[in-house]
Amino acid sequence: MKKTLRYNYRLKPTPEQEAKLIEFGSYSRGLWNLLLSENQRQHEQDGTFLFYKDMASRIKQVKNLPEFAWVKAFDSAAAQQVARDLDTALRNGTSKGAHQKFPKFKVSYKIKKLHNDSFRAVNNSNCIRIENGTISLPKIGWVDIVLHRRLVSNIKTVTVQFRHGKWECSITQEVECKEAKKVLSSIVGYDINSKQTVVGSNGLTVSNPKFLKQSKEKLNTLQRQLARRKKGSARWNKTKNRINTLHGKVSRQRLDFAHKTARQITNASDIVVFEGLNVKAMQKFNGQMVADNIMGLISDLTKYKVELEGKIHHEIGRFERSTGICCECNHRHKLTLKDRTFTCVNCGTHNDRDYSASISIRNSGERDLMANGTIVRVKPMPQQKLLGKTKVFELSKLSTGSEEKSAA
Ligand SMILES: [Zn+2]
């Protein structure tokens, strides 16, 4: 089984290259807007859309027109990627029960004061290579890259973007998963509670780190400052830039923390069970917006890390009840949000709310996986019996998963 993973690297372009990168980003945006308006026109005429093939041939036609000389200046493979993205966006926006909205026109840097253009180059016939600390980008040349980690396999695509005041490229690569583990020796359930803390049935507790809170308070201060400044003035721009830089810092800190926690969880056991996260319910829970759902991110990152190692990741049903179940006798209790601990009315065990929830998540994960035939319980070996609760599972059939994209 192969997975497509994304790795982000910092780029250090020269001023000339930077100009070129900005130009390419704007071409990509221009092409998106052009193709989208073509789509709108077509849709008004006969209710149909242009899909990838039509758009690709439209690009070819337009290329030779003098007023669209810029399309010719753009990398042709990257232009096709724009058509591909719009194709996906159209399909997502028009399908039944779509959560995504219909694609929108992209706004330029000047209007939004945001440098969020990006373009994606494709590695056709090995045109994108990394040599001597530089990466070759089609029609741009060799750009300095900060290789903070080695490449895992061949480059598929490279997306270049200016984010939070820095040039970034994200490289997609295909990574082969390790062979599925046949004997799985441990299972751990994880509860994510309303206070945004992960509690594992193995005793692990991870809370939202303090530094994130500090950065966010700083961000709030700056945002209040921005509100006092006159829009568009020099001081306003200064504060705006500081906010942007800080946003970048927060998002990097957040991702770093999530990756580290996900790694910790992955290493801890062979089977990982999470609760299907209902973000909406969690928002209601807290009484405030959980805009940055860091615990959901941890769950997502854990999923691909676990699968890369040939281990099992399982999510129990979204609405399955996990809180208020005694971890000794499974007696159910009704708890209010204030109850952090409870004593079982049936057997008298004193339970911690989150810990008992993680145990019941682990148990229902185990039941699910045995019921659908993914794993079978193997009797513990005699010496393991002495250790008490050690369980050994065996994979009953090799699960085949589909290729997925995950952030790395
Ligand atoms: Zn009990």
PDB file of C-alpha atoms and ligand atoms in Angstrom, residues 326 328-331 344 346-349, ligand 1:
ATOM      1  CA  CYS A 326     -17.585   2.482  34.720  1.00  0.00           C
ATOM      2  CA  GLU A 328     -14.764  -2.062  35.951  1.00  0.00           C
ATOM      3  CA  CYS A 329     -18.334  -3.172  35.381  1.00  0.00           C
ATOM      4  CA  ASN A 330     -19.571  -1.105  32.405  1.00  0.00           C
ATOM      5  CA  HIS A 331     -22.418   0.401  34.393  1.00  0.00           C
ATOM      6  CA  CYS A 344     -19.921   3.761  40.258  1.00  0.00           C
ATOM      7  CA  ASN A 346     -23.004  -0.571  40.932  1.00  0.00           C
ATOM      8  CA  CYS A 347     -19.557  -1.623  42.091  1.00  0.00           C
ATOM      9  CA  GLY A 348     -18.292   1.388  43.998  1.00  0.00           C
ATOM     10  CA  THR A 349     -15.236   2.017  41.827  1.00  0.00           C
TER      11      THR A 349
HETATM   12 ZN    ZN B   1     -18.767  -0.162  38.269  1.00  0.00          ZN
END
